[in-house]
């Protein structure tokens, strides 16, 4: 009978996630994972598998948590357009700029690994498709609520919104001045979310 785990798995997963997020996959060593997790090599590998396996797990959990949060924000939003504005403006809304410089674990990982690691590219496609679907639902709602031009195609605009947001995230990673980044985000809102009659 296997012995019960003697550690807080959720805490360990979050610590490992943050190490990958801060350093990237290639720059995170097994010793780094042992240090942040507080586990021995046998316990780490026994619980999560090798470095690649634990990385794919934390990436999937990160993506699933973000998708759940986005669905909840759509459910809670007073108007559909609010969610889409928040999605575009969010990467630039930290006054310290630290969140923008850290970026998004999925976007960072896709940029680093998509060519060499098909599982990461597949995870990015899965997650971006789900985000696009949620954005399209929000935009469709915005049309019905009179906040978006009726001629706007919700699906096409959702993909454009996602592409713009990923561009804003990438610019934030460069250390772009926060006000300049916010200007880019506001410009994306103005150009993509066309009000009726514009």
JSON list of C-alpha atoms in Angstrom, two decimals:
[
{"chain": "A", "resi": 1, "resn": "UNK", "atom": "CA", "xyz": [0.00, 0.00, 0.00]},
{"chain": "A", "resi": 2, "resn": "UNK", "atom": "CA", "xyz": [1.50, 3.41, -0.96]},
{"chain": "A", "resi": 3, "resn": "UNK", "atom": "CA", "xyz": [2.43, 5.71, 1.89]},
{"chain": "A", "resi": 4, "resn": "UNK", "atom": "CA", "xyz": [0.35, 8.90, 2.18]},
{"chain": "A", "resi": 5, "resn": "UNK", "atom": "CA", "xyz": [2.14, 12.05, 1.08]},
{"chain": "A", "resi": 6, "resn": "UNK", "atom": "CA", "xyz": [3.66, 14.00, 3.93]},
{"chain": "A", "resi": 7, "resn": "UNK", "atom": "CA", "xyz": [3.58, 17.44, 2.28]},
{"chain": "A", "resi": 8, "resn": "UNK", "atom": "CA", "xyz": [1.09, 20.08, 1.19]},
{"chain": "A", "resi": 9, "resn": "UNK", "atom": "CA", "xyz": [0.76, 19.30, -2.51]},
{"chain": "A", "resi": 10, "resn": "UNK", "atom": "CA", "xyz": [-1.02, 22.56, -3.38]},
{"chain": "A", "resi": 11, "resn": "UNK", "atom": "CA", "xyz": [1.73, 24.62, -1.72]},
{"chain": "A", "resi": 12, "resn": "UNK", "atom": "CA", "xyz": [4.43, 22.66, -3.51]},
{"chain": "A", "resi": 13, "resn": "UNK", "atom": "CA", "xyz": [2.73, 23.03, -6.91]},
{"chain": "A", "resi": 14, "resn": "UNK", "atom": "CA", "xyz": [2.40, 26.80, -6.43]},
{"chain": "A", "resi": 15, "resn": "UNK", "atom": "CA", "xyz": [6.05, 27.13, -5.36]},
{"chain": "A", "resi": 16, "resn": "UNK", "atom": "CA", "xyz": [7.20, 25.16, -8.40]},
{"chain": "A", "resi": 17, "resn": "UNK", "atom": "CA", "xyz": [4.89, 27.13, -10.68]},
{"chain": "A", "resi": 18, "resn": "UNK", "atom": "CA", "xyz": [6.33, 30.42, -9.46]},
{"chain": "A", "resi": 19, "resn": "UNK", "atom": "CA", "xyz": [9.89, 29.22, -9.97]},
{"chain": "A", "resi": 20, "resn": "UNK", "atom": "CA", "xyz": [9.16, 28.29, -13.59]},
{"chain": "A", "resi": 21, "resn": "UNK", "atom": "CA", "xyz": [7.24, 31.55, -14.05]},
{"chain": "A", "resi": 22, "resn": "UNK", "atom": "CA", "xyz": [10.06, 33.71, -12.71]},
{"chain": "A", "resi": 23, "resn": "UNK", "atom": "CA", "xyz": [12.97, 31.92, -14.38]},
{"chain": "A", "resi": 24, "resn": "UNK", "atom": "CA", "xyz": [11.56, 30.12, -17.41]},
{"chain": "A", "resi": 25, "resn": "UNK", "atom": "CA", "xyz": [11.73, 26.42, -18.12]},
{"chain": "A", "resi": 26, "resn": "UNK", "atom": "CA", "xyz": [15.33, 26.11, -19.33]},
{"chain": "A", "resi": 27, "resn": "UNK", "atom": "CA", "xyz": [16.79, 28.24, -16.53]},
{"chain": "A", "resi": 28, "resn": "UNK", "atom": "CA", "xyz": [14.99, 26.29, -13.79]},
{"chain": "A", "resi": 29, "resn": "UNK", "atom": "CA", "xyz": [17.12, 23.40, -12.60]},
{"chain": "A", "resi": 30, "resn": "UNK", "atom": "CA", "xyz": [16.12, 20.29, -10.70]},
{"chain": "A", "resi": 31, "resn": "UNK", "atom": "CA", "xyz": [18.02, 21.75, -7.73]},
{"chain": "A", "resi": 32, "resn": "UNK", "atom": "CA", "xyz": [15.78, 24.86, -7.95]},
{"chain": "A", "resi": 33, "resn": "UNK", "atom": "CA", "xyz": [12.69, 22.66, -7.84]},
{"chain": "A", "resi": 34, "resn": "UNK", "atom": "CA", "xyz": [14.00, 20.73, -4.85]},
{"chain": "A", "resi": 35, "resn": "UNK", "atom": "CA", "xyz": [14.83, 24.00, -3.06]},
{"chain": "A", "resi": 36, "resn": "UNK", "atom": "CA", "xyz": [11.45, 25.68, -3.56]},
{"chain": "A", "resi": 37, "resn": "UNK", "atom": "CA", "xyz": [9.43, 22.54, -2.97]},
{"chain": "A", "resi": 38, "resn": "UNK", "atom": "CA", "xyz": [11.35, 21.46, 0.12]},
{"chain": "A", "resi": 39, "resn": "UNK", "atom": "CA", "xyz": [11.24, 17.88, -1.19]},
{"chain": "A", "resi": 40, "resn": "UNK", "atom": "CA", "xyz": [13.96, 15.34, -1.78]},
{"chain": "A", "resi": 41, "resn": "UNK", "atom": "CA", "xyz": [14.56, 14.14, -5.31]},
{"chain": "A", "resi": 42, "resn": "UNK", "atom": "CA", "xyz": [12.81, 10.82, -4.70]},
{"chain": "A", "resi": 43, "resn": "UNK", "atom": "CA", "xyz": [9.73, 12.52, -3.25]},
{"chain": "A", "resi": 44, "resn": "UNK", "atom": "CA", "xyz": [9.59, 15.11, -6.05]},
{"chain": "A", "resi": 45, "resn": "UNK", "atom": "CA", "xyz": [9.90, 12.54, -8.82]},
{"chain": "A", "resi": 46, "resn": "UNK", "atom": "CA", "xyz": [7.63, 10.10, -7.05]},
{"chain": "A", "resi": 47, "resn": "UNK", "atom": "CA", "xyz": [4.88, 12.71, -6.72]},
{"chain": "A", "resi": 48, "resn": "UNK", "atom": "CA", "xyz": [5.22, 14.59, -10.00]},
{"chain": "A", "resi": 49, "resn": "UNK", "atom": "CA", "xyz": [7.57, 12.76, -12.36]},
{"chain": "A", "resi": 50, "resn": "UNK", "atom": "CA", "xyz": [10.49, 14.44, -14.08]},
{"chain": "A", "resi": 51, "resn": "UNK", "atom": "CA", "xyz": [11.02, 18.17, -14.69]},
{"chain": "A", "resi": 52, "resn": "UNK", "atom": "CA", "xyz": [9.03, 18.14, -17.93]},
{"chain": "A", "resi": 53, "resn": "UNK", "atom": "CA", "xyz": [6.11, 16.32, -16.32]},
{"chain": "A", "resi": 54, "resn": "UNK", "atom": "CA", "xyz": [5.89, 18.67, -13.35]},
{"chain": "A", "resi": 55, "resn": "UNK", "atom": "CA", "xyz": [6.15, 21.66, -15.68]},
{"chain": "A", "resi": 56, "resn": "UNK", "atom": "CA", "xyz": [3.30, 20.46, -17.88]},
{"chain": "A", "resi": 57, "resn": "UNK", "atom": "CA", "xyz": [1.20, 19.83, -14.78]},
{"chain": "A", "resi": 58, "resn": "UNK", "atom": "CA", "xyz": [1.70, 23.30, -13.31]},
{"chain": "A", "resi": 59, "resn": "UNK", "atom": "CA", "xyz": [1.12, 24.91, -16.71]},
{"chain": "A", "resi": 60, "resn": "UNK", "atom": "CA", "xyz": [-2.17, 23.04, -17.16]},
{"chain": "A", "resi": 61, "resn": "UNK", "atom": "CA", "xyz": [-3.31, 23.94, -13.64]},
{"chain": "A", "resi": 62, "resn": "UNK", "atom": "CA", "xyz": [-2.37, 27.59, -14.20]},
{"chain": "A", "resi": 63, "resn": "UNK", "atom": "CA", "xyz": [-4.33, 27.67, -17.44]},
{"chain": "A", "resi": 64, "resn": "UNK", "atom": "CA", "xyz": [-7.37, 25.93, -15.98]},
{"chain": "A", "resi": 65, "resn": "UNK", "atom": "CA", "xyz": [-7.44, 28.34, -13.02]},
{"chain": "A", "resi": 66, "resn": "UNK", "atom": "CA", "xyz": [-7.27, 31.34, -15.36]},
{"chain": "A", "resi": 67, "resn": "UNK", "atom": "CA", "xyz": [-10.03, 29.97, -17.58]},
{"chain": "A", "resi": 68, "resn": "UNK", "atom": "CA", "xyz": [-12.24, 29.36, -14.55]},
{"chain": "A", "resi": 69, "resn": "UNK", "atom": "CA", "xyz": [-11.58, 32.91, -13.32]},
{"chain": "A", "resi": 70, "resn": "UNK", "atom": "CA", "xyz": [-12.39, 34.35, -16.76]},
{"chain": "A", "resi": 71, "resn": "UNK", "atom": "CA", "xyz": [-15.67, 32.40, -16.91]},
{"chain": "A", "resi": 72, "resn": "UNK", "atom": "CA", "xyz": [-16.57, 33.66, -13.46]},
{"chain": "A", "resi": 73, "resn": "UNK", "atom": "CA", "xyz": [-15.76, 37.25, -14.40]},
{"chain": "A", "resi": 74, "resn": "UNK", "atom": "CA", "xyz": [-17.98, 36.93, -17.46]},
{"chain": "A", "resi": 75, "resn": "UNK", "atom": "CA", "xyz": [-20.81, 35.59, -15.28]},
{"chain": "A", "resi": 76, "resn": "UNK", "atom": "CA", "xyz": [-20.31, 38.40, -12.76]},
{"chain": "A", "resi": 77, "resn": "UNK", "atom": "CA", "xyz": [-19.80, 41.26, -15.24]},
{"chain": "A", "resi": 78, "resn": "UNK", "atom": "CA", "xyz": [-22.58, 43.82, -15.34]},
{"chain": "A", "resi": 79, "resn": "UNK", "atom": "CA", "xyz": [-22.08, 44.10, -19.09]},
{"chain": "A", "resi": 80, "resn": "UNK", "atom": "CA", "xyz": [-20.26, 41.87, -21.55]},
{"chain": "A", "resi": 81, "resn": "UNK", "atom": "CA", "xyz": [-18.07, 44.71, -22.81]},
{"chain": "A", "resi": 82, "resn": "UNK", "atom": "CA", "xyz": [-16.64, 45.16, -19.30]},
{"chain": "A", "resi": 83, "resn": "UNK", "atom": "CA", "xyz": [-14.94, 41.77, -19.41]},
{"chain": "A", "resi": 84, "resn": "UNK", "atom": "CA", "xyz": [-13.31, 42.45, -22.78]},
{"chain": "A", "resi": 85, "resn": "UNK", "atom": "CA", "xyz": [-12.07, 45.89, -21.69]},
{"chain": "A", "resi": 86, "resn": "UNK", "atom": "CA", "xyz": [-10.64, 44.38, -18.51]},
{"chain": "A", "resi": 87, "resn": "UNK", "atom": "CA", "xyz": [-8.96, 41.63, -20.52]},
{"chain": "A", "resi": 88, "resn": "UNK", "atom": "CA", "xyz": [-7.19, 44.19, -22.73]},
{"chain": "A", "resi": 89, "resn": "UNK", "atom": "CA", "xyz": [-6.34, 46.70, -20.01]},
{"chain": "A", "resi": 90, "resn": "UNK", "atom": "CA", "xyz": [-5.35, 44.17, -17.33]},
{"chain": "A", "resi": 91, "resn": "UNK", "atom": "CA", "xyz": [-1.72, 43.61, -18.37]},
{"chain": "A", "resi": 92, "resn": "UNK", "atom": "CA", "xyz": [-1.01, 47.32, -17.85]},
{"chain": "A", "resi": 93, "resn": "UNK", "atom": "CA", "xyz": [-2.99, 47.96, -14.65]},
{"chain": "A", "resi": 94, "resn": "UNK", "atom": "CA", "xyz": [-0.27, 47.25, -12.05]},
{"chain": "A", "resi": 95, "resn": "UNK", "atom": "CA", "xyz": [1.10, 50.66, -11.02]},
{"chain": "A", "resi": 96, "resn": "UNK", "atom": "CA", "xyz": [4.48, 49.14, -10.13]},
{"chain": "A", "resi": 97, "resn": "UNK", "atom": "CA", "xyz": [4.91, 47.50, -13.54]},
{"chain": "A", "resi": 98, "resn": "UNK", "atom": "CA", "xyz": [6.06, 44.27, -11.84]},
{"chain": "A", "resi": 99, "resn": "UNK", "atom": "CA", "xyz": [3.17, 42.17, -13.13]},
{"chain": "A", "resi": 100, "resn": "UNK", "atom": "CA", "xyz": [3.76, 43.40, -16.70]},
{"chain": "A", "resi": 101, "resn": "UNK", "atom": "CA", "xyz": [7.47, 42.52, -16.49]},
{"chain": "A", "resi": 102, "resn": "UNK", "atom": "CA", "xyz": [6.60, 39.05, -15.15]},
{"chain": "A", "resi": 103, "resn": "UNK", "atom": "CA", "xyz": [4.13, 38.45, -17.95]},
{"chain": "A", "resi": 104, "resn": "UNK", "atom": "CA", "xyz": [1.90, 35.40, -18.31]},
{"chain": "A", "resi": 105, "resn": "UNK", "atom": "CA", "xyz": [3.21, 31.90, -17.59]},
{"chain": "A", "resi": 106, "resn": "UNK", "atom": "CA", "xyz": [1.46, 30.48, -20.66]},
{"chain": "A", "resi": 107, "resn": "UNK", "atom": "CA", "xyz": [2.61, 33.23, -23.04]},
{"chain": "A", "resi": 108, "resn": "UNK", "atom": "CA", "xyz": [6.16, 33.10, -21.66]},
{"chain": "A", "resi": 109, "resn": "UNK", "atom": "CA", "xyz": [6.27, 29.31, -21.93]},
{"chain": "A", "resi": 110, "resn": "UNK", "atom": "CA", "xyz": [4.80, 29.25, -25.42]},
{"chain": "A", "resi": 111, "resn": "UNK", "atom": "CA", "xyz": [7.40, 31.77, -26.61]},
{"chain": "A", "resi": 112, "resn": "UNK", "atom": "CA", "xyz": [10.19, 29.71, -25.07]},
{"chain": "A", "resi": 113, "resn": "UNK", "atom": "CA", "xyz": [9.08, 26.17, -25.84]},
{"chain": "A", "resi": 114, "resn": "UNK", "atom": "CA", "xyz": [6.39, 25.91, -28.54]},
{"chain": "A", "resi": 115, "resn": "UNK", "atom": "CA", "xyz": [8.83, 24.95, -31.31]},
{"chain": "A", "resi": 116, "resn": "UNK", "atom": "CA", "xyz": [10.75, 22.37, -29.28]},
{"chain": "A", "resi": 117, "resn": "UNK", "atom": "CA", "xyz": [7.96, 21.03, -27.07]},
{"chain": "A", "resi": 118, "resn": "UNK", "atom": "CA", "xyz": [4.75, 20.12, -28.93]},
{"chain": "A", "resi": 119, "resn": "UNK", "atom": "CA", "xyz": [2.89, 19.54, -25.65]},
{"chain": "A", "resi": 120, "resn": "UNK", "atom": "CA", "xyz": [3.34, 23.19, -24.74]},
{"chain": "A", "resi": 121, "resn": "UNK", "atom": "CA", "xyz": [2.12, 24.35, -28.16]},
{"chain": "A", "resi": 122, "resn": "UNK", "atom": "CA", "xyz": [-0.90, 22.05, -27.83]},
{"chain": "A", "resi": 123, "resn": "UNK", "atom": "CA", "xyz": [-1.67, 23.42, -24.36]},
{"chain": "A", "resi": 124, "resn": "UNK", "atom": "CA", "xyz": [-1.43, 26.97, -25.69]},
{"chain": "A", "resi": 125, "resn": "UNK", "atom": "CA", "xyz": [-3.79, 26.18, -28.56]},
{"chain": "A", "resi": 126, "resn": "UNK", "atom": "CA", "xyz": [-6.27, 24.55, -26.17]},
{"chain": "A", "resi": 127, "resn": "UNK", "atom": "CA", "xyz": [-6.22, 27.47, -23.75]},
{"chain": "A", "resi": 128, "resn": "UNK", "atom": "CA", "xyz": [-6.27, 30.20, -26.38]},
{"chain": "A", "resi": 129, "resn": "UNK", "atom": "CA", "xyz": [-9.23, 28.51, -28.11]},
{"chain": "A", "resi": 130, "resn": "UNK", "atom": "CA", "xyz": [-11.12, 28.47, -24.80]},
{"chain": "A", "resi": 131, "resn": "UNK", "atom": "CA", "xyz": [-10.27, 32.13, -24.13]},
{"chain": "A", "resi": 132, "resn": "UNK", "atom": "CA", "xyz": [-11.41, 33.06, -27.64]},
{"chain": "A", "resi": 133, "resn": "UNK", "atom": "CA", "xyz": [-14.72, 31.29, -27.04]},
{"chain": "A", "resi": 134, "resn": "UNK", "atom": "CA", "xyz": [-15.27, 33.21, -23.78]},
{"chain": "A", "resi": 135, "resn": "UNK", "atom": "CA", "xyz": [-14.34, 36.52, -25.39]},
{"chain": "A", "resi": 136, "resn": "UNK", "atom": "CA", "xyz": [-16.70, 35.80, -28.29]},
{"chain": "A", "resi": 137, "resn": "UNK", "atom": "CA", "xyz": [-19.50, 35.13, -25.79]},
{"chain": "A", "resi": 138, "resn": "UNK", "atom": "CA", "xyz": [-18.74, 38.42, -24.04]},
{"chain": "A", "resi": 139, "resn": "UNK", "atom": "CA", "xyz": [-18.69, 40.30, -27.35]},
{"chain": "A", "resi": 140, "resn": "UNK", "atom": "CA", "xyz": [-21.95, 38.70, -28.47]},
{"chain": "A", "resi": 141, "resn": "UNK", "atom": "CA", "xyz": [-23.48, 39.80, -25.20]},
{"chain": "A", "resi": 142, "resn": "UNK", "atom": "CA", "xyz": [-22.05, 43.30, -25.72]},
{"chain": "A", "resi": 143, "resn": "UNK", "atom": "CA", "xyz": [-23.78, 43.49, -29.12]},
{"chain": "A", "resi": 144, "resn": "UNK", "atom": "CA", "xyz": [-27.10, 42.45, -27.58]},
{"chain": "A", "resi": 145, "resn": "UNK", "atom": "CA", "xyz": [-26.65, 45.00, -24.80]},
{"chain": "A", "resi": 146, "resn": "UNK", "atom": "CA", "xyz": [-26.04, 47.80, -27.32]},
{"chain": "A", "resi": 147, "resn": "UNK", "atom": "CA", "xyz": [-22.40, 48.40, -26.37]},
{"chain": "A", "resi": 148, "resn": "UNK", "atom": "CA", "xyz": [-20.85, 47.05, -29.58]},
{"chain": "A", "resi": 149, "resn": "UNK", "atom": "CA", "xyz": [-21.59, 47.80, -33.21]},
{"chain": "A", "resi": 150, "resn": "UNK", "atom": "CA", "xyz": [-24.02, 45.16, -34.52]},
{"chain": "A", "resi": 151, "resn": "UNK", "atom": "CA", "xyz": [-21.84, 44.67, -37.61]},
{"chain": "A", "resi": 152, "resn": "UNK", "atom": "CA", "xyz": [-18.90, 43.46, -35.50]},
{"chain": "A", "resi": 153, "resn": "UNK", "atom": "CA", "xyz": [-18.21, 39.75, -35.90]},
{"chain": "A", "resi": 154, "resn": "UNK", "atom": "CA", "xyz": [-17.83, 38.40, -32.37]},
{"chain": "A", "resi": 155, "resn": "UNK", "atom": "CA", "xyz": [-15.58, 35.47, -33.32]},
{"chain": "A", "resi": 156, "resn": "UNK", "atom": "CA", "xyz": [-13.18, 37.46, -35.48]},
{"chain": "A", "resi": 157, "resn": "UNK", "atom": "CA", "xyz": [-13.01, 40.27, -32.95]},
{"chain": "A", "resi": 158, "resn": "UNK", "atom": "CA", "xyz": [-12.39, 37.80, -30.11]},
{"chain": "A", "resi": 159, "resn": "UNK", "atom": "CA", "xyz": [-9.33, 36.47, -31.95]},
{"chain": "A", "resi": 160, "resn": "UNK", "atom": "CA", "xyz": [-8.12, 40.02, -32.59]},
{"chain": "A", "resi": 161, "resn": "UNK", "atom": "CA", "xyz": [-8.62, 40.91, -28.93]},
{"chain": "A", "resi": 162, "resn": "UNK", "atom": "CA", "xyz": [-6.60, 37.87, -27.86]},
{"chain": "A", "resi": 163, "resn": "UNK", "atom": "CA", "xyz": [-3.82, 38.73, -30.32]},
{"chain": "A", "resi": 164, "resn": "UNK", "atom": "CA", "xyz": [-3.75, 42.33, -29.07]},
{"chain": "A", "resi": 165, "resn": "UNK", "atom": "CA", "xyz": [-3.66, 41.26, -25.44]},
{"chain": "A", "resi": 166, "resn": "UNK", "atom": "CA", "xyz": [-0.78, 38.85, -26.11]},
{"chain": "A", "resi": 167, "resn": "UNK", "atom": "CA", "xyz": [1.07, 41.70, -27.81]},
{"chain": "A", "resi": 168, "resn": "UNK", "atom": "CA", "xyz": [0.52, 43.92, -24.78]},
{"chain": "A", "resi": 169, "resn": "UNK", "atom": "CA", "xyz": [1.80, 41.13, -22.53]},
{"chain": "A", "resi": 170, "resn": "UNK", "atom": "CA", "xyz": [4.91, 40.74, -24.71]},
{"chain": "A", "resi": 171, "resn": "UNK", "atom": "CA", "xyz": [5.59, 44.49, -24.61]},
{"chain": "A", "resi": 172, "resn": "UNK", "atom": "CA", "xyz": [5.17, 44.48, -20.84]},
{"chain": "A", "resi": 173, "resn": "UNK", "atom": "CA", "xyz": [7.86, 41.79, -20.57]},
{"chain": "A", "resi": 174, "resn": "UNK", "atom": "CA", "xyz": [10.33, 44.17, -22.21]},
{"chain": "A", "resi": 175, "resn": "UNK", "atom": "CA", "xyz": [9.99, 46.66, -19.34]},
{"chain": "A", "resi": 176, "resn": "UNK", "atom": "CA", "xyz": [8.09, 49.21, -21.42]},
{"chain": "A", "resi": 177, "resn": "UNK", "atom": "CA", "xyz": [7.07, 52.26, -19.39]},
{"chain": "A", "resi": 178, "resn": "UNK", "atom": "CA", "xyz": [3.77, 51.49, -17.68]},
{"chain": "A", "resi": 179, "resn": "UNK", "atom": "CA", "xyz": [2.05, 54.61, -19.00]},
{"chain": "A", "resi": 180, "resn": "UNK", "atom": "CA", "xyz": [3.13, 53.79, -22.55]},
{"chain": "A", "resi": 181, "resn": "UNK", "atom": "CA", "xyz": [1.86, 50.25, -22.08]},
{"chain": "A", "resi": 182, "resn": "UNK", "atom": "CA", "xyz": [-1.45, 51.55, -20.77]},
{"chain": "A", "resi": 183, "resn": "UNK", "atom": "CA", "xyz": [-1.72, 53.82, -23.80]},
{"chain": "A", "resi": 184, "resn": "UNK", "atom": "CA", "xyz": [-1.25, 50.82, -26.10]},
{"chain": "A", "resi": 185, "resn": "UNK", "atom": "CA", "xyz": [-3.94, 48.92, -24.20]},
{"chain": "A", "resi": 186, "resn": "UNK", "atom": "CA", "xyz": [-6.41, 51.83, -24.35]},
{"chain": "A", "resi": 187, "resn": "UNK", "atom": "CA", "xyz": [-5.73, 52.20, -28.07]},
{"chain": "A", "resi": 188, "resn": "UNK", "atom": "CA", "xyz": [-6.56, 48.51, -28.58]},
{"chain": "A", "resi": 189, "resn": "UNK", "atom": "CA", "xyz": [-9.83, 48.99, -26.71]},
{"chain": "A", "resi": 190, "resn": "UNK", "atom": "CA", "xyz": [-10.75, 52.00, -28.89]},
{"chain": "A", "resi": 191, "resn": "UNK", "atom": "CA", "xyz": [-9.90, 50.31, -32.18]},
{"chain": "A", "resi": 192, "resn": "UNK", "atom": "CA", "xyz": [-11.30, 46.85, -31.51]},
{"chain": "A", "resi": 193, "resn": "UNK", "atom": "CA", "xyz": [-14.42, 47.54, -29.44]},
{"chain": "A", "resi": 194, "resn": "UNK", "atom": "CA", "xyz": [-16.40, 49.67, -31.85]},
{"chain": "A", "resi": 195, "resn": "UNK", "atom": "CA", "xyz": [-19.45, 51.30, -30.30]},
{"chain": "A", "resi": 196, "resn": "UNK", "atom": "CA", "xyz": [-22.69, 51.45, -32.30]},
{"chain": "A", "resi": 197, "resn": "UNK", "atom": "CA", "xyz": [-22.57, 54.17, -34.95]},
{"chain": "A", "resi": 198, "resn": "UNK", "atom": "CA", "xyz": [-18.77, 54.44, -35.06]}
]
